[in-house]
Tab-separated table of C-alpha atoms and ligand atoms in Angstrom:
chain	number	residue	atom	x	y	z
N	724	UNK	CA	-2.403	45.917	19.701
N	725	UNK	CA	1.321	46.507	20.092
N	726	UNK	CA	3.506	43.858	21.806
N	727	UNK	CA	2.712	43.807	25.530
N	728	UNK	CA	5.269	43.084	28.224
N	729	UNK	CA	4.987	39.880	30.254
N	730	UNK	CA	8.530	40.067	31.666
N	731	UNK	CA	11.516	42.120	30.605
N	732	UNK	CA	12.096	41.311	26.921
N	733	UNK	CA	9.260	38.784	26.939
N	734	UNK	CA	6.223	40.001	25.014
N	735	UNK	CA	2.686	38.830	24.469
N	736	UNK	CA	1.699	39.249	20.850
N	737	UNK	CA	-0.910	37.435	18.773
N	738	UNK	CA	-4.572	38.206	18.269
N	739	UNK	CA	-7.686	38.572	20.382
N	740	UNK	CA	-10.619	37.117	18.448
N	741	UNK	CA	-13.495	38.937	20.133
N	742	UNK	CA	-16.173	37.884	17.686
N	743	UNK	CA	-15.467	34.213	17.029
N	744	UNK	CA	-18.368	32.122	18.271
N	745	UNK	CA	-17.494	28.590	17.162
N	746	UNK	CA	-14.252	26.621	17.195
N	747	UNK	CA	-13.557	23.505	15.129
N	748	UNK	CA	-17.195	23.831	13.912
N	749	UNK	CA	-17.989	22.244	17.291
N	750	UNK	CA	-17.111	24.262	20.371
N	751	UNK	CA	-19.173	27.363	21.243
N	752	UNK	CA	-17.119	30.401	22.220
N	753	UNK	CA	-19.453	32.593	24.288
N	754	UNK	CA	-16.524	34.780	25.338
N	755	UNK	CA	-14.534	34.726	22.093
N	756	UNK	CA	-10.935	33.580	22.294
N	757	UNK	CA	-7.359	34.635	21.688
N	758	UNK	CA	-4.408	33.087	19.875
N	759	UNK	CA	-1.386	34.071	21.901
N	760	UNK	CA	2.078	34.137	20.442
N	761	UNK	CA	5.055	35.287	22.495
N	762	UNK	CA	8.311	36.944	21.581
N	763	UNK	CA	11.425	36.288	23.664
N	764	UNK	CA	14.193	38.749	22.935
N	765	UNK	CA	17.595	37.409	23.961
N	766	UNK	CA	21.002	39.060	24.025
N	767	UNK	CA	22.070	37.029	20.990
N	768	UNK	CA	18.992	35.439	19.438
N	769	UNK	CA	15.239	35.974	19.391
N	770	UNK	CA	12.486	33.402	19.497
N	771	UNK	CA	8.882	33.634	18.417
N	772	UNK	CA	6.773	31.173	20.380
N	773	UNK	CA	3.848	29.879	18.287
N	774	UNK	CA	1.857	31.778	15.679
N	775	UNK	CA	-1.873	32.523	15.406
N	776	UNK	CA	-4.933	31.299	13.558
N	777	UNK	CA	-4.568	31.777	9.788
N	778	UNK	CA	-7.433	34.303	9.828
N	779	UNK	CA	-5.316	36.581	12.054
N	780	UNK	CA	-1.923	36.345	10.312
N	781	UNK	CA	-2.004	40.018	9.338
N	782	UNK	CA	-2.338	41.004	13.006
N	783	UNK	CA	0.718	38.966	13.950
N	784	UNK	CA	2.707	40.309	11.032
N	785	UNK	CA	1.940	43.906	12.042
N	786	UNK	CA	3.134	43.232	15.594
N	787	UNK	CA	6.362	41.747	14.287
N	788	UNK	CA	7.012	45.070	12.526
N	789	UNK	CA	7.631	46.444	16.047
N	790	UNK	CA	10.188	43.787	17.017
N	791	UNK	CA	13.568	42.574	15.791
N	792	UNK	CA	13.570	39.654	13.372
N	793	UNK	CA	13.089	36.284	15.060
N	794	UNK	CA	15.783	33.631	14.611
N	795	UNK	CA	13.628	30.769	15.861
N	796	UNK	CA	9.967	29.891	15.615
N	797	UNK	CA	9.023	27.450	18.381
N	798	UNK	CA	5.972	25.393	17.430
N	799	UNK	CA	4.435	23.719	20.455
N	800	UNK	CA	1.434	22.210	18.738
N	801	UNK	CA	0.422	21.827	15.111
N	802	UNK	CA	-3.288	22.589	15.361
N	803	UNK	CA	-3.644	25.469	12.962
N	804	UNK	CA	-4.867	28.035	15.493
N	805	UNK	CA	-1.226	28.078	16.688
N	806	UNK	CA	0.818	26.928	13.715
N	807	UNK	CA	-1.301	28.317	10.886
N	808	UNK	CA	0.930	31.273	9.959
N	809	UNK	CA	4.137	29.233	9.789
N	810	UNK	CA	4.334	29.279	5.964
N	811	UNK	CA	3.896	33.073	5.838
N	812	UNK	CA	6.544	33.566	8.540
N	813	UNK	CA	9.035	31.331	6.766
N	814	UNK	CA	8.479	33.341	3.630
N	815	UNK	CA	8.913	36.675	5.413
N	816	UNK	CA	12.005	35.608	7.390
N	817	UNK	CA	14.194	33.459	5.094
N	818	UNK	CA	16.641	32.614	7.914
N	819	UNK	CA	13.949	31.606	10.403
N	820	UNK	CA	14.323	28.084	11.837
N	821	UNK	CA	11.314	26.114	13.074
N	822	UNK	CA	12.017	24.505	16.452
N	823	UNK	CA	9.750	21.599	17.291
N	824	UNK	CA	9.763	17.931	18.172
N	825	UNK	CA	9.841	15.057	15.737
N	826	UNK	CA	6.094	14.422	15.801
N	827	UNK	CA	5.320	18.079	15.206
N	828	UNK	CA	7.835	18.168	12.372
N	829	UNK	CA	6.029	15.372	10.540
N	830	UNK	CA	2.653	17.017	11.186
N	831	UNK	CA	3.828	20.429	9.941
N	832	UNK	CA	4.956	18.775	6.728
N	833	UNK	CA	1.595	16.989	6.404
N	834	UNK	CA	-0.721	19.837	7.373
N	835	UNK	CA	1.131	22.924	6.146
N	836	UNK	CA	3.655	21.531	3.660
N	837	UNK	CA	6.557	23.129	5.518
N	838	UNK	CA	9.929	22.531	3.830
N	839	UNK	CA	11.823	19.936	5.877
N	840	UNK	CA	15.071	21.921	5.472
N	841	UNK	CA	13.714	24.579	7.859
N	842	UNK	CA	13.493	22.451	11.020
N	843	UNK	CA	15.575	22.127	14.159
N	844	UNK	CA	14.145	19.050	15.882
N	845	UNK	CA	14.383	18.895	19.672
N	846	UNK	CA	14.090	16.089	22.209
N	847	UNK	CA	12.375	16.250	25.588
N	848	UNK	CA	14.512	18.381	27.923
N	849	UNK	CA	16.648	19.921	25.183
N	850	UNK	CA	17.677	23.539	25.644
N	851	UNK	CA	18.225	26.426	23.287
N	852	UNK	CA	20.227	29.473	24.345
N	853	UNK	CA	19.208	32.952	23.248
N	854	UNK	CA	22.249	34.423	25.030
N	855	UNK	CA	20.955	35.601	28.386
N	856	UNK	CA	17.770	33.531	28.193
N	857	UNK	CA	17.431	29.773	27.830
N	858	UNK	CA	14.488	27.829	26.440
N	859	UNK	CA	13.965	24.299	27.750
N	860	UNK	CA	11.517	22.126	25.835
N	861	UNK	CA	9.228	19.897	27.870
N	862	UNK	CA	7.134	17.326	26.073
N	863	UNK	CA	3.558	17.497	27.353
N	864	UNK	CA	1.655	15.093	25.107
N	865	UNK	CA	-2.149	15.083	24.873
N	866	UNK	CA	-2.685	18.622	26.071
N	867	UNK	CA	-3.907	18.780	23.355
N	868	UNK	CA	-2.429	16.530	20.623
N	869	UNK	CA	0.299	13.875	20.874
N	870	UNK	CA	3.023	16.261	19.670
N	871	UNK	CA	2.181	19.063	22.103
N	872	UNK	CA	5.075	20.438	24.122
N	873	UNK	CA	5.687	23.366	26.461
N	874	UNK	CA	8.681	25.661	26.861
N	875	UNK	CA	10.279	26.662	30.128
N	876	UNK	CA	12.090	30.004	30.256
N	877	UNK	CA	14.062	29.490	33.437
N	878	UNK	CA	15.635	32.939	33.846
N	879	UNK	CA	12.162	34.490	34.032
N	880	UNK	CA	10.204	31.620	35.571
N	881	UNK	CA	7.807	31.539	32.615
N	882	UNK	CA	6.130	28.383	31.346
N	883	UNK	CA	4.781	28.725	27.803
N	884	UNK	CA	2.142	26.022	27.904
N	885	UNK	CA	0.208	26.310	24.610
N	886	UNK	CA	-3.326	24.846	25.018
N	887	UNK	CA	-2.430	23.486	28.476
N	888	UNK	CA	-4.024	25.782	31.144
N	889	UNK	CA	-5.619	27.890	28.393
N	890	UNK	CA	-9.076	29.381	28.129
N	891	UNK	CA	-11.263	30.592	25.312
N	892	UNK	CA	-11.580	34.057	26.754
N	893	UNK	CA	-11.152	37.313	24.879
N	894	UNK	CA	-9.807	40.119	27.034
N	895	UNK	CA	-7.662	43.198	26.648
N	896	UNK	CA	-5.900	42.349	29.919
N	897	UNK	CA	-2.525	40.639	29.816
N	898	UNK	CA	-2.937	38.901	33.178
N	899	UNK	CA	-5.845	36.792	34.341
N	900	UNK	CA	-8.415	37.778	36.900
N	901	UNK	CA	-9.000	34.321	38.379
N	902	UNK	CA	-12.676	34.976	39.075
N	903	UNK	CA	-13.229	35.963	35.463
N	904	UNK	CA	-11.275	33.175	33.826
N	905	UNK	CA	-12.137	30.151	35.985
N	906	UNK	CA	-15.321	29.067	34.167
N	907	UNK	CA	-13.755	29.527	30.747
N	908	UNK	CA	-10.669	27.579	31.763
N	909	UNK	CA	-12.821	24.746	33.092
N	910	UNK	CA	-14.893	24.626	29.904
N	911	UNK	CA	-11.698	24.538	27.917
N	912	UNK	CA	-10.305	21.690	30.005
N	913	UNK	CA	-13.586	19.809	29.590
N	914	UNK	CA	-13.789	20.314	25.861
N	915	UNK	CA	-10.332	19.170	24.866
N	916	UNK	CA	-8.364	17.743	27.810
N	917	UNK	CA	-10.886	15.641	29.724
N	918	UNK	CA	-10.398	12.510	27.590
N	919	UNK	CA	-6.722	12.553	28.612
N	920	UNK	CA	-7.097	13.118	32.342
N	921	UNK	CA	-4.348	10.698	33.397
N	922	UNK	CA	-1.912	12.267	30.969
N	923	UNK	CA	-2.946	15.736	32.141
N	924	UNK	CA	-2.008	14.835	35.705
N	925	UNK	CA	1.382	13.521	34.573
N	926	UNK	CA	2.001	16.748	32.709
N	927	UNK	CA	0.960	18.851	35.706
N	928	UNK	CA	3.471	16.893	37.821
N	929	UNK	CA	6.138	17.337	35.187
N	930	UNK	CA	5.874	21.092	34.735
N	931	UNK	CA	5.403	21.857	38.428
N	932	UNK	CA	8.893	20.492	39.082
N	933	UNK	CA	9.944	23.919	37.872
N	934	UNK	CA	9.546	27.091	39.955
N	935	UNK	CA	6.808	28.626	37.825
N	936	UNK	CA	6.126	32.316	38.334
N	937	UNK	CA	4.057	32.829	35.210
N	938	UNK	CA	2.055	30.489	32.994
N	939	UNK	CA	1.678	31.889	29.499
N	940	UNK	CA	-0.875	29.792	27.582
N	941	UNK	CA	-1.803	30.170	23.929
N	942	UNK	CA	-5.463	30.989	24.593
N	943	UNK	CA	-6.811	33.457	27.136
N	944	UNK	CA	-4.973	35.605	29.654
N	945	UNK	CA	-1.577	34.957	31.225
N	946	UNK	CA	-1.428	33.702	34.823
N	947	UNK	CA	0.902	35.728	37.029
N	948	UNK	CA	-0.508	33.899	40.073
N	949	UNK	CA	-0.622	30.389	38.589
N	950	UNK	CA	-1.270	28.350	41.733
N	951	UNK	CA	-5.058	28.413	41.371
N	952	UNK	CA	-5.078	27.091	37.809
N	953	UNK	CA	-2.575	24.358	38.704
N	954	UNK	CA	-4.768	23.272	41.621
N	955	UNK	CA	-7.890	23.498	39.462
N	956	UNK	CA	-6.300	21.172	36.899
N	957	UNK	CA	-5.437	18.654	39.617
N	958	UNK	CA	-9.047	18.777	40.763
N	959	UNK	CA	-10.616	18.505	37.304
N	960	UNK	CA	-8.341	15.682	36.151
N	961	UNK	CA	-7.922	13.803	39.410
N	962	UNK	CA	-10.690	14.784	41.820
N	963	UNK	CA	-13.510	12.358	42.596
N	964	UNK	CA	-16.910	12.946	40.939
N	965	UNK	CA	-19.317	14.927	43.094
N	966	UNK	CA	-22.875	14.562	44.327
N	967	UNK	CA	-24.253	15.956	41.065
N	968	UNK	CA	-26.554	14.550	38.400
N	969	UNK	CA	-25.923	15.879	34.912
N	970	UNK	CA	-29.304	15.747	33.178
N	971	UNK	CA	-29.345	16.548	29.449
N	972	UNK	CA	-32.800	16.054	27.978
N	973	UNK	CA	-35.039	16.687	25.026
N	974	UNK	CA	-38.806	16.462	24.873
N	975	UNK	CA	-41.294	16.438	21.995
N	976	UNK	CA	-44.782	16.471	23.557
N	977	UNK	CA	-43.807	17.194	27.166
N	978	UNK	CA	-44.062	13.645	28.540
N	979	UNK	CA	-40.284	13.393	28.883
N	980	UNK	CA	-40.193	16.905	30.349
N	981	UNK	CA	-42.762	15.874	32.981
N	982	UNK	CA	-40.529	12.955	33.919
N	983	UNK	CA	-37.403	15.123	33.991
N	984	UNK	CA	-39.194	17.691	36.159
N	985	UNK	CA	-40.289	14.978	38.569
N	986	UNK	CA	-36.837	13.431	38.742
N	987	UNK	CA	-35.213	16.833	39.255
N	988	UNK	CA	-37.479	17.517	42.222
N	989	UNK	CA	-37.027	14.009	43.647
N	990	UNK	CA	-33.241	14.273	43.466
N	991	UNK	CA	-33.250	17.748	44.954
N	992	UNK	CA	-35.451	16.530	47.817
N	993	UNK	CA	-32.849	13.841	48.496
N	994	UNK	CA	-29.955	16.290	48.583
N	995	UNK	CA	-28.574	15.529	45.124
N	996	UNK	CA	-27.606	18.555	43.000
N	997	UNK	CA	-28.995	18.566	39.455
N	998	UNK	CA	-27.517	20.313	36.423
N	999	UNK	CA	-30.099	20.297	33.601
N	1000	UNK	CA	-29.487	20.966	29.927
N	1001	UNK	CA	-32.230	21.429	27.334
N	1002	UNK	CA	-30.631	19.793	24.323
N	1003	UNK	CA	-32.557	21.978	21.862
N	1004	UNK	CA	-30.547	24.989	23.033
N	1005	UNK	CA	-27.443	23.161	24.157
N	1006	UNK	CA	-24.134	24.884	24.715
N	1007	UNK	CA	-21.853	21.851	24.421
N	1008	UNK	CA	-19.223	23.567	26.564
N	1009	UNK	CA	-21.623	23.864	29.502
N	1010	UNK	CA	-22.539	20.196	29.232
N	1011	UNK	CA	-18.863	19.212	29.000
N	1012	UNK	CA	-18.084	21.336	32.043
N	1013	UNK	CA	-20.805	19.563	34.046
N	1014	UNK	CA	-19.434	16.174	33.023
N	1015	UNK	CA	-16.103	17.048	34.653
N	1016	UNK	CA	-17.615	16.656	38.123
N	1017	UNK	CA	-20.981	14.854	37.764
N	1018	UNK	CA	-21.334	11.575	39.650
N	1019	UNK	CA	-24.243	10.434	37.450
N	1020	UNK	CA	-25.484	11.196	33.950
N	1021	UNK	CA	-29.202	10.779	33.247
N	1022	UNK	CA	-30.227	11.212	29.620
N	1023	UNK	CA	-33.841	12.245	29.083
N	1024	UNK	CA	-35.285	11.430	25.665
N	1025	UNK	CA	-38.471	10.480	23.897
N	1026	UNK	CA	-38.381	7.581	21.468
N	1027	UNK	CA	-38.423	8.758	17.855
N	1028	UNK	CA	-39.493	5.971	15.538
N	1029	UNK	CA	-37.429	3.124	17.025
N	1030	UNK	CA	-34.669	4.905	18.904
N	1031	UNK	CA	-33.616	7.946	20.917
N	1032	UNK	CA	-34.155	11.495	19.742
N	1033	UNK	CA	-31.104	12.507	17.617
N	1034	UNK	CA	-30.233	15.270	20.101
N	1035	UNK	CA	-29.987	12.672	22.866
N	1036	UNK	CA	-27.724	10.642	20.578
N	1037	UNK	CA	-25.543	13.720	20.185
N	1038	UNK	CA	-25.253	14.098	23.960
N	1039	UNK	CA	-24.367	10.407	24.304
N	1040	UNK	CA	-21.741	10.578	21.560
N	1041	UNK	CA	-20.263	13.719	23.123
N	1042	UNK	CA	-20.090	12.165	26.590
N	1043	UNK	CA	-18.556	9.012	25.155
N	1044	UNK	CA	-15.864	11.014	23.371
N	1045	UNK	CA	-15.035	13.159	26.396
N	1046	UNK	CA	-14.797	10.162	28.745
N	1047	UNK	CA	-15.724	11.832	32.022
N	1048	UNK	CA	-15.032	9.993	35.265
N	1049	UNK	CA	-18.777	9.782	35.963
N	1050	UNK	CA	-19.714	6.668	37.956
N	1051	UNK	CA	-23.348	5.999	37.019
N	1052	UNK	CA	-25.611	6.531	34.013
N	1053	UNK	CA	-29.157	5.843	32.952
N	1054	UNK	CA	-31.997	6.932	30.670
N	1055	UNK	CA	-35.474	8.267	31.331
N	1056	UNK	CA	-38.169	9.158	28.833
N	1057	UNK	CA	-41.375	8.377	27.062
N	1058	UNK	CA	-42.208	6.160	24.105
N	1059	UNK	CA	-45.260	5.608	21.903
N	1060	UNK	CA	-45.217	1.990	20.888
N	1061	UNK	CA	-41.772	0.309	20.892
N	1062	UNK	CA	-38.102	0.856	20.297
N	1063	UNK	CA	-34.540	0.314	21.397
N	1064	UNK	CA	-33.858	3.695	22.983
N	1065	UNK	CA	-31.990	2.450	26.036
N	1066	UNK	CA	-29.877	-0.117	24.180
N	1067	UNK	CA	-28.961	2.426	21.517
N	1068	UNK	CA	-27.884	5.097	24.010
N	1069	UNK	CA	-26.012	2.596	26.167
N	1070	UNK	CA	-24.180	1.412	23.056
N	1071	UNK	CA	-23.197	4.966	22.248
N	1072	UNK	CA	-21.712	5.397	25.732
N	1073	UNK	CA	-19.732	2.161	25.733
N	1074	UNK	CA	-16.408	3.848	26.539
N	1075	UNK	CA	-17.673	5.234	29.849
N	1076	UNK	CA	-16.708	3.186	32.849
N	1077	UNK	CA	-20.117	3.535	34.455
N	1078	UNK	CA	-22.614	1.332	36.212
N	1079	UNK	CA	-25.889	1.522	34.302
N	1080	UNK	CA	-28.830	2.077	36.606
N	1081	UNK	CA	-32.362	0.818	35.888
N	1082	UNK	CA	-33.863	3.131	33.231
N	1083	UNK	CA	-37.375	4.536	33.495
N	1084	UNK	CA	-39.410	4.591	30.281
N	1085	UNK	CA	-43.086	5.522	30.319
N	1086	UNK	CA	-45.605	4.573	27.646
N	1087	UNK	CA	-47.075	7.899	26.593
N	1088	UNK	CA	-47.715	10.448	29.340
N	1089	UNK	CA	-46.305	9.244	32.667
N	1090	UNK	CA	-48.681	7.670	35.171
N	1091	UNK	CA	-48.442	7.285	38.941
N	1092	UNK	CA	-46.438	4.073	38.610
N	1093	UNK	CA	-43.913	5.821	36.343
N	1094	UNK	CA	-43.462	8.597	38.897
N	1095	UNK	CA	-42.973	5.938	41.547
N	1096	UNK	CA	-40.208	4.384	39.444
N	1097	UNK	CA	-38.594	7.810	39.101
N	1098	UNK	CA	-38.735	8.172	42.885
N	1099	UNK	CA	-37.045	4.788	43.177
N	1100	UNK	CA	-34.363	5.913	40.722
N	1101	UNK	CA	-33.814	9.044	42.820
N	1102	UNK	CA	-33.490	6.823	45.919
N	1103	UNK	CA	-30.905	4.678	44.141
N	1104	UNK	CA	-28.878	7.669	42.964
N	1105	UNK	CA	-28.960	9.283	46.409
N	1106	UNK	CA	-27.766	6.029	47.958
N	1107	UNK	CA	-25.021	5.592	45.351
N	1108	UNK	CA	-23.928	9.199	45.881
N	1109	UNK	CA	-23.873	9.083	49.655
N	1110	UNK	CA	-20.071	8.836	49.726
N	1111	UNK	CA	-19.488	11.463	47.046
N	1112	UNK	CA	-18.377	14.953	47.999
N	1113	UNK	CA	-20.925	17.753	47.760
N	1114	UNK	CA	-20.879	19.896	44.676
N	1115	UNK	CA	-18.189	22.490	45.038
N	1116	UNK	CA	-17.282	25.519	43.046
N	1117	UNK	CA	-13.955	27.146	42.315
N	1118	UNK	CA	-11.397	27.291	45.090
N	1119	UNK	CA	-9.805	30.609	44.243
N	1120	UNK	CA	-8.221	31.093	47.658
N	1121	UNK	CA	-5.248	28.881	46.884
N	1122	UNK	CA	-2.065	30.853	46.495
N	1123	UNK	CA	1.497	30.105	45.537
N	1124	UNK	CA	2.597	29.138	49.035
N	1125	UNK	CA	-0.043	26.362	49.131
N	1126	UNK	CA	1.357	24.551	46.084
S	988	LIG	FE1	-5.542	25.778	20.544
S	988	LIG	FE2	-5.297	22.423	20.120
S	988	LIG	O1	-5.250	24.182	19.593
């Protein structure tokens, strides 16, 4: 693709990675992704904003054939999907200066062995004039790494936000259709930003001090109507959990499935929404997305030897790492003779600030008394959830005048 116009003399370049299906050997990409770089052409100087994944360097280089030479390379974030072509760019443009903050500078030296003579280190709020356009650097740590920053282009009202507000979503469109991008943006928030919710809110407050007309992230489409994604971020990072049970489970001989089926029905009968995930076919992004708003997590697992099924351990480790604001958690499942399934899973979720509810474990295939205990668990959850808001979906009606 040739450079595409975002604003006059502001171009979207970079690569759409239609076929990539896994990120960081961890995150499924059902809709592919993109690595967006931007080119800001000023009256006196030109700036390239971020690079692309190393696998797509040739694509970026071909696009730069269509543009004047950049004077500055702004690196917002050192993860290699954005910084990975820095060495090749420095080789191609011998006068190119890397503009980044002190933390990013140290990381670029560590991860990409960039020559420390090539840096111009900026502080929070520093500006850089391109002549008729001015870049202002805003530190936005933890969206995604501690060094992450954003750039405000005041003359055009553009916020270059890197991972912040991004989505793993491959599209040939420059600008986002909010209905299309919402789920991908939420997954993306869940996968990498959720552990830093408080910091996310601070960063939202910080950047919305500026009159943003366009948010230009480094993954997914550009937002020319950014109010909905700003409001969505406030909701995901700061909204109260909802009347939803997130129920990841695995079964071996169907006893745990029978219990999960019964609990699903009992919760539904009591007006509690259930989001179920078969861990044998898990899309970790869908589970993460559910954790953003679930009031309770119930893990369903059989006991394997003396502990939980390894797939249930994976779900517990994932939830623990993502630190959702879930209020309650428990375990249901079947065992054959003995074990420490509940203690092991609870230990794996020790960073969650949850109240652990009474687990329900059945010996072998569940009996009437086990179903009765599941009914009691459903009663408890419904009672605990009675003050939580109902499950809600995207509010895409918000517009700029509401923010
Ligand atoms: Fe898209 Fe944290 O890199």
